[in-house]
Short mmCIF file of C-alpha atoms in Angstrom, two decimals:
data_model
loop_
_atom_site.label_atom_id
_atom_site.label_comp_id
_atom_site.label_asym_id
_atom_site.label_seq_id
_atom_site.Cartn_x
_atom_site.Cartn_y
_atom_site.Cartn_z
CA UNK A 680 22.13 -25.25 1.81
CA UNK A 681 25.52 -24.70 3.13
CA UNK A 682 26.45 -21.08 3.74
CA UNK A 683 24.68 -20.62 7.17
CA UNK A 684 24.06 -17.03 9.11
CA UNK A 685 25.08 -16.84 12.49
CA UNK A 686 22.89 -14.35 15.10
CA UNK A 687 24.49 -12.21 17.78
CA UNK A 688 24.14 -13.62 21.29
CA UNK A 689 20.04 -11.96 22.13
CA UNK A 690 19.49 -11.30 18.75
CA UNK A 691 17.21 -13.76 18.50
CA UNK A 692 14.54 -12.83 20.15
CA UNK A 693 12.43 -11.41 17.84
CA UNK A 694 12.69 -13.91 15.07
CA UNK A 695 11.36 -15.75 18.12
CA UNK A 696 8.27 -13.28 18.73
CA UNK A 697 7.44 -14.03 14.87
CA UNK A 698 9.41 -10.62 12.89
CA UNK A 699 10.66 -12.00 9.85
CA UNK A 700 13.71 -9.63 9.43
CA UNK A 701 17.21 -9.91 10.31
CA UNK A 702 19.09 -6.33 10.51
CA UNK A 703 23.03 -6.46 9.46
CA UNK A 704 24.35 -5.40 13.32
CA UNK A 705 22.55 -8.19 14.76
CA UNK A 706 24.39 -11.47 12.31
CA UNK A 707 27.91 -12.31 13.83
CA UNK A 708 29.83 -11.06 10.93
CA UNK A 709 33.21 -12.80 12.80
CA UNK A 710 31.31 -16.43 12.85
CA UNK A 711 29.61 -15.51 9.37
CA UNK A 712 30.61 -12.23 7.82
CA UNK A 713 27.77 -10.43 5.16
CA UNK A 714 30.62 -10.05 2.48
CA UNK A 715 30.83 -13.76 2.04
CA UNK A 716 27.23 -13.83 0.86
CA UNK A 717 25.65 -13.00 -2.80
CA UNK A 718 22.66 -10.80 -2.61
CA UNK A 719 19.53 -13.08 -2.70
CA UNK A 720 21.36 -16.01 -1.57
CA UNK A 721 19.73 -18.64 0.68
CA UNK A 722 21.06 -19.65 4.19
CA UNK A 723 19.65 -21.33 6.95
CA UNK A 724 19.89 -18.87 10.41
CA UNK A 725 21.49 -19.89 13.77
CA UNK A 726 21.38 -18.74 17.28
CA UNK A 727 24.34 -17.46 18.91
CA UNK A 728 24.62 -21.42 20.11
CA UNK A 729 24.68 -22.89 16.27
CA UNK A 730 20.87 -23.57 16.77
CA UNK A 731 19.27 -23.96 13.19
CA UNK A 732 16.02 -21.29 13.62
CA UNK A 733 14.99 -20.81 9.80
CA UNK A 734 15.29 -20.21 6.32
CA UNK A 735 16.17 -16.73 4.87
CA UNK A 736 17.62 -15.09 1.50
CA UNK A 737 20.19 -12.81 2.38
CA UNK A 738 21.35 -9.22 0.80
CA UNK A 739 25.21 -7.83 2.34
CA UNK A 740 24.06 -4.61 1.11
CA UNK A 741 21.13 -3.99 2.71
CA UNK A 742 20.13 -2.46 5.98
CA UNK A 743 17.73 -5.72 6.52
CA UNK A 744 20.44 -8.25 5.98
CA UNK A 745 17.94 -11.17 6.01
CA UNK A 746 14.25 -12.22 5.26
CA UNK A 747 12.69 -15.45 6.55
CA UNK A 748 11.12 -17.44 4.66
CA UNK A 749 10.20 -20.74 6.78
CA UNK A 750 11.01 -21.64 10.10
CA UNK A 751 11.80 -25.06 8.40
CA UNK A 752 15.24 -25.61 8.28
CA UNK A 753 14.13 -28.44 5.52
CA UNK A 754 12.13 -26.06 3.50
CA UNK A 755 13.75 -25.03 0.34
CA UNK A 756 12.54 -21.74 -1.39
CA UNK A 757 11.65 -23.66 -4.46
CA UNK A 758 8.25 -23.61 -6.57
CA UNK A 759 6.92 -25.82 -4.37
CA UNK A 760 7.06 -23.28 -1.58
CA UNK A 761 5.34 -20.69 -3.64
CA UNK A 762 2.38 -22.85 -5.07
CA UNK A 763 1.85 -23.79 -1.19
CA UNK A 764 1.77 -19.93 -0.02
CA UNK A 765 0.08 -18.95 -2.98
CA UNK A 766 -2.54 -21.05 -2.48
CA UNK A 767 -2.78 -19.94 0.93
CA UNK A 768 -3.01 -16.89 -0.08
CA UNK A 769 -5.74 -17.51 -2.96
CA UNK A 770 -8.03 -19.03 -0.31
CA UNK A 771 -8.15 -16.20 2.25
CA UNK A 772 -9.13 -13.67 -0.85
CA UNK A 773 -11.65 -16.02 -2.28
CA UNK A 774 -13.05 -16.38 0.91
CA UNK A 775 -12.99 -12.17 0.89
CA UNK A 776 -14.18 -11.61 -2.52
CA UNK A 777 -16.68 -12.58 -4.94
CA UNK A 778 -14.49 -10.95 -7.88
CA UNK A 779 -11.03 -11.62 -8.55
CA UNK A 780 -9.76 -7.99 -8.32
CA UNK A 781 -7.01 -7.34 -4.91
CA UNK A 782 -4.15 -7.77 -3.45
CA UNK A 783 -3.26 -11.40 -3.84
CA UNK A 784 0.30 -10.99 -1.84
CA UNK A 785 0.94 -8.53 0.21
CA UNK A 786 4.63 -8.84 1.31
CA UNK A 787 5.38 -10.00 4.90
CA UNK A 788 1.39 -10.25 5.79
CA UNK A 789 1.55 -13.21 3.05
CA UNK A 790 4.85 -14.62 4.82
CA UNK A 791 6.66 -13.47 1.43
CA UNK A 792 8.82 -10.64 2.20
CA UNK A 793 9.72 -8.58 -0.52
CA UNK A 794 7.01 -9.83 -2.89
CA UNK A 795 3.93 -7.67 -3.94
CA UNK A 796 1.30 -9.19 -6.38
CA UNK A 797 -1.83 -7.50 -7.25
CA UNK A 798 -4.73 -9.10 -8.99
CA UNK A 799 -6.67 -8.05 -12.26
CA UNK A 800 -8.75 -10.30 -13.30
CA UNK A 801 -6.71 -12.22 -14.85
CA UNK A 802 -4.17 -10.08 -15.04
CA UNK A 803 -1.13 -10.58 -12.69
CA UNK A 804 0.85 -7.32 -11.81
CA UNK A 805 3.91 -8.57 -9.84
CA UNK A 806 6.76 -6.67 -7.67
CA UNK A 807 9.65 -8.09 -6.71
CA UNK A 808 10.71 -5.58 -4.20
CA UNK A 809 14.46 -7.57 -2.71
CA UNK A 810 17.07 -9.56 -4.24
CA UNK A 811 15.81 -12.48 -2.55
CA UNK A 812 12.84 -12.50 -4.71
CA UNK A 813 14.60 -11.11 -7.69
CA UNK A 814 16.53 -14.34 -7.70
CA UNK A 815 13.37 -16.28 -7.23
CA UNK A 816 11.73 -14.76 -9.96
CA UNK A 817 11.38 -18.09 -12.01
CA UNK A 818 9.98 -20.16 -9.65
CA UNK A 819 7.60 -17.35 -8.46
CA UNK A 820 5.91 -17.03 -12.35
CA UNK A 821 5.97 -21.18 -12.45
CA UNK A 822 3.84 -21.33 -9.18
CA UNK A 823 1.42 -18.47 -10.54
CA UNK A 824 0.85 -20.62 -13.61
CA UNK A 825 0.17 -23.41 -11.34
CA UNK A 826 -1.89 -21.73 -9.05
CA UNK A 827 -3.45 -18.81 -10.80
CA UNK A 828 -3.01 -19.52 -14.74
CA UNK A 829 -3.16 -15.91 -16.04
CA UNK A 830 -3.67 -14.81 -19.29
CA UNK A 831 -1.04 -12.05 -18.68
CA UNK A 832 1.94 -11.56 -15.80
CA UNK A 833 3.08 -7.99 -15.69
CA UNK A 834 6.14 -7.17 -13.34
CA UNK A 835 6.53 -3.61 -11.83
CA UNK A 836 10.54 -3.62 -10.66
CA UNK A 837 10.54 -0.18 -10.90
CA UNK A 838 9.76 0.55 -6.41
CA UNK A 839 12.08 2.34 -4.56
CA UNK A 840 12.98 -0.35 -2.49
CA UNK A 841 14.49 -2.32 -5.88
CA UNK A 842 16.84 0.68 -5.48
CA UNK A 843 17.63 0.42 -2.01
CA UNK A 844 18.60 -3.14 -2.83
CA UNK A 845 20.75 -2.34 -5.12
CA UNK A 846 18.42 -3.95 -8.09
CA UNK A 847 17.75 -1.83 -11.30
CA UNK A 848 14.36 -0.88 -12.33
CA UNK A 849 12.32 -2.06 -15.23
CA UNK A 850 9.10 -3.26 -16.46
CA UNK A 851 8.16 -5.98 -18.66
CA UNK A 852 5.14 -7.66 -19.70
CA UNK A 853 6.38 -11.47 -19.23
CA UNK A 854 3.72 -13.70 -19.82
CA UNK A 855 0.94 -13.16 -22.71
CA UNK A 856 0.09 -9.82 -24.60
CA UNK A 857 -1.61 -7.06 -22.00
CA UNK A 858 -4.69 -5.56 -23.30
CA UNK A 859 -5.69 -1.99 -24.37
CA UNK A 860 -7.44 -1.42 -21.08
CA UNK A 861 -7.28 -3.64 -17.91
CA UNK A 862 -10.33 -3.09 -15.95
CA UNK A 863 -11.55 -3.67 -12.42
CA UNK A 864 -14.73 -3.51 -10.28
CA UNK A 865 -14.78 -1.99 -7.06
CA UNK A 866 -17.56 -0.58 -4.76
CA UNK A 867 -20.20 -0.69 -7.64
CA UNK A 868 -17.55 0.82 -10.16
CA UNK A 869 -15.20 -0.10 -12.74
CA UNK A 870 -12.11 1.34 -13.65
CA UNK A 871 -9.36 1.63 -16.27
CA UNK A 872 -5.92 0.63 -14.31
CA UNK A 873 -2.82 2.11 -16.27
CA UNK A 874 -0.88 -1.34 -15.21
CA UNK A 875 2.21 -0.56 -16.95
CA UNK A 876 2.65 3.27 -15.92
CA UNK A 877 0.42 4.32 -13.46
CA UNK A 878 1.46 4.59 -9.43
CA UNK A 879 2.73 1.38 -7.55
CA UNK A 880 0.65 -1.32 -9.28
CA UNK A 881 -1.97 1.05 -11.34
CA UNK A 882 -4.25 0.72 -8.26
CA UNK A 883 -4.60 1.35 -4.65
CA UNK A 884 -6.60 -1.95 -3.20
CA UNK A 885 -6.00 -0.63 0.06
CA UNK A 886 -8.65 1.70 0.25
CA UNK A 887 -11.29 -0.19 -0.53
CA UNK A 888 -12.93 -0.45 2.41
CA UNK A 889 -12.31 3.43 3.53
CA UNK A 890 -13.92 4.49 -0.01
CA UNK A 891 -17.16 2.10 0.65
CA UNK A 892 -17.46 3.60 3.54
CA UNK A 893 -17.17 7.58 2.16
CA UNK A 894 -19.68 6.30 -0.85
CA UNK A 895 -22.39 5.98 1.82
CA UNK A 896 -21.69 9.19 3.40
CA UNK A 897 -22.34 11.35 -0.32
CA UNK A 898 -25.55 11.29 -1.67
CA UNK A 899 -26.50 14.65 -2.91
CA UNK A 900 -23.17 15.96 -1.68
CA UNK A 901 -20.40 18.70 -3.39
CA UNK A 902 -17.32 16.29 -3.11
CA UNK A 903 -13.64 17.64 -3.55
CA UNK A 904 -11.24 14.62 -4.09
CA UNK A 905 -7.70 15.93 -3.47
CA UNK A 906 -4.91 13.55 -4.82
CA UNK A 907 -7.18 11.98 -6.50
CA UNK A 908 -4.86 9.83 -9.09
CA UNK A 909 -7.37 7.99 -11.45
CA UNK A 910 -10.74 8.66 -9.70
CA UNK A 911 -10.41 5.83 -7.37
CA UNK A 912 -12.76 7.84 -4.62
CA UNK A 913 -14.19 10.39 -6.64
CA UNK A 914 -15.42 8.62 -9.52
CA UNK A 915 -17.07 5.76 -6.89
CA UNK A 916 -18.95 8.94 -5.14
CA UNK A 917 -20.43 10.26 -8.23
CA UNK A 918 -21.27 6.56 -9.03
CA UNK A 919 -23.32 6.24 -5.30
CA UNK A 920 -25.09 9.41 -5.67
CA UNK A 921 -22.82 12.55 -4.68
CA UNK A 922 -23.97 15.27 -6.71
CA UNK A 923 -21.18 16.93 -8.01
CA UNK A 924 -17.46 15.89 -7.98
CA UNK A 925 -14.16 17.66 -8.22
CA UNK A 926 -11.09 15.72 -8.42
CA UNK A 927 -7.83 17.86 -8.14
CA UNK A 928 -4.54 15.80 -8.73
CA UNK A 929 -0.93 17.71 -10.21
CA UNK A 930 -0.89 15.03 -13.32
CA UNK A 931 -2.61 15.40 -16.02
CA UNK A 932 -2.15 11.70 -17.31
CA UNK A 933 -4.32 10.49 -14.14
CA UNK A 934 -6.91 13.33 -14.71
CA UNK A 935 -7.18 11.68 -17.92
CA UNK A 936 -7.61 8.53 -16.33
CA UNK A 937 -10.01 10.61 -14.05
CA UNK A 938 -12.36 11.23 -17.37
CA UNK A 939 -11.98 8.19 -18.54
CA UNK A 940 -13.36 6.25 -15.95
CA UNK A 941 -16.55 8.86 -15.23
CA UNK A 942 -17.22 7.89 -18.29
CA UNK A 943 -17.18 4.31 -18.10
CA UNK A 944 -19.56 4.67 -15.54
CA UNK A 945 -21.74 7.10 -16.76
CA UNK A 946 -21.28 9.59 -14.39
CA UNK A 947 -18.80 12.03 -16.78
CA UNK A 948 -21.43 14.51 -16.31
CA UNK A 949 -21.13 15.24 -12.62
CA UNK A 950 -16.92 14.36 -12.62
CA UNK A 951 -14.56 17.19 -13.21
CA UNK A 952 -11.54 17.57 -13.13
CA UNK A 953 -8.46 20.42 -12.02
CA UNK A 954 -4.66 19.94 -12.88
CA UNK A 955 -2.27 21.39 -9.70
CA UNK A 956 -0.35 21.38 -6.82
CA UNK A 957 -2.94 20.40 -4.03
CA UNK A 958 -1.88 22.75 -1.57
CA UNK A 959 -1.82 26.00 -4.25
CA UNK A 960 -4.74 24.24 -5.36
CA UNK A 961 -6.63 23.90 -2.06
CA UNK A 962 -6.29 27.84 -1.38
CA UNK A 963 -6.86 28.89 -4.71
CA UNK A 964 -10.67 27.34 -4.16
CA UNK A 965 -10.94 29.02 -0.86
CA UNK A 966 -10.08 32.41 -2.04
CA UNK A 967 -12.78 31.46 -5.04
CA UNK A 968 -15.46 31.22 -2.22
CA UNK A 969 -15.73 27.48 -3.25
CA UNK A 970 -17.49 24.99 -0.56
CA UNK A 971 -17.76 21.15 -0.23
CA UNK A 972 -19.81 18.97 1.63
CA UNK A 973 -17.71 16.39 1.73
CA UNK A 974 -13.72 16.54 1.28
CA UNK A 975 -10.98 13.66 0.20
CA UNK A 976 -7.65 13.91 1.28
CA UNK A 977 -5.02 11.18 0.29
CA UNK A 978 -1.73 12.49 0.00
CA UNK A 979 1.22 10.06 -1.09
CA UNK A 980 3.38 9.45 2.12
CA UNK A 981 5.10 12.80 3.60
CA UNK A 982 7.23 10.20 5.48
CA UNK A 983 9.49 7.97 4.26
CA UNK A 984 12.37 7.49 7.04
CA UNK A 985 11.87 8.55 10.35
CA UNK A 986 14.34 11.35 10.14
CA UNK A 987 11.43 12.77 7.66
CA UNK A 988 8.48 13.07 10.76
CA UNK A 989 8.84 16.48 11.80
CA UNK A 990 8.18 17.86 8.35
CA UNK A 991 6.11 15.28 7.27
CA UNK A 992 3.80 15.68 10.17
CA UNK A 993 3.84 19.61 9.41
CA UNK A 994 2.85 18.80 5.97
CA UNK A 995 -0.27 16.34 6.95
CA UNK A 996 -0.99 19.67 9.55
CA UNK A 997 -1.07 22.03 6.57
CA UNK A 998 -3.17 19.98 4.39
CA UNK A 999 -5.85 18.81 7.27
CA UNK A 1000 -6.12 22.85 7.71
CA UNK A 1001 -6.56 23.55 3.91
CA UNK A 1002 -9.05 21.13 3.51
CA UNK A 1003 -11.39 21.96 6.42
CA UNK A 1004 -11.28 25.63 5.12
CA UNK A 1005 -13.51 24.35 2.31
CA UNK A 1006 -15.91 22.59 4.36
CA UNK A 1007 -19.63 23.99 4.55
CA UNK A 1008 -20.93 24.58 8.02
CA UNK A 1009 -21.32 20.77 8.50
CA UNK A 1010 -19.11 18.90 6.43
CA UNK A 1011 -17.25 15.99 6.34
CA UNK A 1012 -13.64 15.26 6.02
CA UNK A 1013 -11.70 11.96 5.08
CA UNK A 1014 -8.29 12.57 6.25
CA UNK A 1015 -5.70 9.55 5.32
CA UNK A 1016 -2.29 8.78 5.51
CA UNK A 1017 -0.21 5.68 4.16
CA UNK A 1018 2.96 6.70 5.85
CA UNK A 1019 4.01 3.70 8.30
CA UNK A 1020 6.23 6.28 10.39
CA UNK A 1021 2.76 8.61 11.43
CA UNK A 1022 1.38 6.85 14.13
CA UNK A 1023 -2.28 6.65 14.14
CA UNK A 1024 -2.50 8.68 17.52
CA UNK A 1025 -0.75 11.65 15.45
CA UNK A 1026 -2.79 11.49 12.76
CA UNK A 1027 -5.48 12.03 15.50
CA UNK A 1028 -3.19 15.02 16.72
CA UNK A 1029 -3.12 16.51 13.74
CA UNK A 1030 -6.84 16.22 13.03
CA UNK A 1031 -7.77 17.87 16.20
CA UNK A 1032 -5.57 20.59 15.59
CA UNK A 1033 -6.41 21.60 12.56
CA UNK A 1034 -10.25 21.26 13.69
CA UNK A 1035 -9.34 23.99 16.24
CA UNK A 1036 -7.21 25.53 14.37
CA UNK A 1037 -10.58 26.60 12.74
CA UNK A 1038 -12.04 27.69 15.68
CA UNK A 1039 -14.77 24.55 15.22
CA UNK A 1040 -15.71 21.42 16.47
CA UNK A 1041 -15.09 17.39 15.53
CA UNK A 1042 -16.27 14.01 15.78
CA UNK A 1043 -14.61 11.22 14.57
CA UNK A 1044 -16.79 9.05 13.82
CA UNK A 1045 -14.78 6.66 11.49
CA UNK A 1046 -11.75 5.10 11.80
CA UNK A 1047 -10.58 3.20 8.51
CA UNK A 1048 -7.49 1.12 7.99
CA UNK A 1049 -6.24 -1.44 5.23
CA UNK A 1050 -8.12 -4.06 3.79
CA UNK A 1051 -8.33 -7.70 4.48
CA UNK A 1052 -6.22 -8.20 1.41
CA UNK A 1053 -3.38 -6.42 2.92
CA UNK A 1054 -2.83 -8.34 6.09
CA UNK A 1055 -0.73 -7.61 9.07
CA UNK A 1056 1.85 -9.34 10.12
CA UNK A 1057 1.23 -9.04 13.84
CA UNK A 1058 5.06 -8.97 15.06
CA UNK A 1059 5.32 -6.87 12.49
CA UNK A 1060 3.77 -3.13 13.59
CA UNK A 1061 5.60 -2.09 9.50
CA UNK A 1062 2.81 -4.01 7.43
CA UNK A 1063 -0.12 -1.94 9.42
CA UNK A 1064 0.67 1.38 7.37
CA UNK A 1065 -2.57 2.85 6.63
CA UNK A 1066 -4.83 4.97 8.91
CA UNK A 1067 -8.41 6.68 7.63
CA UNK A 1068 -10.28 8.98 9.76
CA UNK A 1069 -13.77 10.19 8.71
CA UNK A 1070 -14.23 13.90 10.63
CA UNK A 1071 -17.45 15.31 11.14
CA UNK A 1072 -16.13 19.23 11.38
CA UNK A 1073 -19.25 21.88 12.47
CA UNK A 1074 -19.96 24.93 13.76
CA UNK A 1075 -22.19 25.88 17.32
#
């Protein structure tokens, strides 16, 4: 490696608490200016004093100018690197898991930034989220045959942040021929995981915990499952005993989905189904005199970017109210959110005001976050994203 990436004096310092980003006003652009660099090109990173700290791909264009990848300046981001973090990676889940369905890299919690993998069976479903690993692509799908040895490698470059690194979107089955139906077990239940189309990956592993803790809570229950995409939480409580299920989600593709998996396990009877906006949706079943024992609320992110809190916190305050409105007299309400920019004490906020906002009382008494397979960087607060909060809301 010879094109080398030069830090401001005291920008440093977090590289040396562990953060694995560089931002593009903290590299001396006079010592080493961002134009001279191709996006996904490698350098090695210096201190202000020409001190060699690590190894990072770079991107001029982007707002994080530069990921690390080792803090070896003799490590090269070859296949060898890969197979080593893969297996690293491989090893924590096994030691998780007894079935090969999760998260198998989860970005910056995996020490590969920009690099999502999710695991199928043995079905690979890969994003390659920055340029960096755009460019790395090759030796990323030779150290997943070396490691993993799936039957079929599916990537997903179609994310948002692909755009905001100026990479196009696309998706391509690149290794083997996918099959009609890729299925997963999780909780007790299987499920039919639209791989090619569906949101993100197909699937949501990062729930898997909060949603085995909800199927405990629903035996015998009336359970409304708002966003509900393909059934992930409202197919799993009809499957552990709740006695009637509505999932509510505004496409109909996933309601399909929805149907699809009730009926793979067996539950099709007690699953239904409505097609709509959730929050038209939510007050449409409260002027219907409709009531749930237990309610599901897991929105997509309200906020992006910072500059999108206020009205993304007034939209996680609306639907918190909506939902308790359809709560018996003792009822139970999982509230989530997967948007890293709502702290977890404002998720609490908006909880307890939407609790008195119905002139009733609340106990929290769970508090859920991501799985195991999505681990947190801890010098990095942006890989802990989600927050789960199970609400007891009563009456005197």
């Amino acid at each position: 490696m010879t094109q080398r990436l030069r830090l401001n004096k005291n920008a440093d310092r977090r590289l040396k608490a562990g953060h694995l980003w560089i931002y593009s006003n903290e590299v001396d652009i006079k010592e080493t200016p961002l134009k001279n660099f191709a996006a996904g090109e490698t350098a090695l990173v210096e201190a202000s004093n020409g001190k060699v700290m690590a190894v990072a791909y770079v991107n001029p264009h982007s707002l994080i100018a530069a990921r690390v990848m080792s803090r070896d300046p003799e490590m090269r981001l070859d296949r060898s690197l890969f197979v080593h973090r893969f297996n690293q990676a491989l090893a924590l889940r096994q030691r998780l898991y007894a079935q090969p369905f999760y998260r198998l890299i989860h970005g910056e919690g995996d020490l590969l930034p920009g690099l999502v993998i999710d695991r199928f069976g043995d079905v690979l479903v890969v994003q390659l989220n920055t340029a960096g690993m755009q460019a790395l692509a090759d030796e990323i799908v030779d150290a997943l045959e070396k490691v993993i040895k799936p039957e079929v490698i599916v990537f997903r470059n179609d994310t948002g942040g692909r755009r905001q690194e100026g990479l196009e979107a696309h998706v391509d089955v690149i290794k083997g021929t996918l099959p009609d139906e890729v299925v997963l077990e999780e909780n007790g239940a299987r499920f039919v995981v639209p791989v090619l189309n569906g949101q993100k990956t197909g699937w949501f592993f990062d729930h898997r915990v909060n949603r085995e803790w909800v199927n405990r809570q629903v035996e015998g229950k009336r359970v409304l499952d708002v966003f509900s995409y393909v059934g992930g939480w409202g197919v799993q409580a009809a499957v552990h005993g709740a006695k009637e299920v509505l999932c509510l989600d505004s496409s109909g593709p996933a309601l399909d989905q929805v149907a699809r998996n009730a009926e793979l396990n067996g539950v099709q009877e007690k699953v239904a189904v409505s097609e709509g906006d959730a929050f038209e949706a939510l007050a449409a079943l409260k002027a219907e005199g409709e009531e749930f024992d237990v309610v599901i609320i897991d929105p997509p992110a309200f906020i992006k970017k910072r500059k999108d809190i206020p009205n993304g916190e007034r939209a996680y305050a609306r639907l918190n109210r909506e939902a308790m409105r359809l709560l018996g007299r003792d009822g139970l309400l999982l509230s989530a959110s997967c948007s890293m920019h709502l702290a977890p004490e404002r998720l609490m906020d908006v909880v307890r005001g939407a609790v008195r906002h119905q002139d009733r009382h609340g106990q929290v008494i769970f508090q859920g976050h991501q799985g195991p397979d999505h681990p947190v960087h801890p010098a990095i607060p942006e890989t802990s994203y989600l927050k789960a909060l199970g609400v007891r809301v009563f009456r005197d």
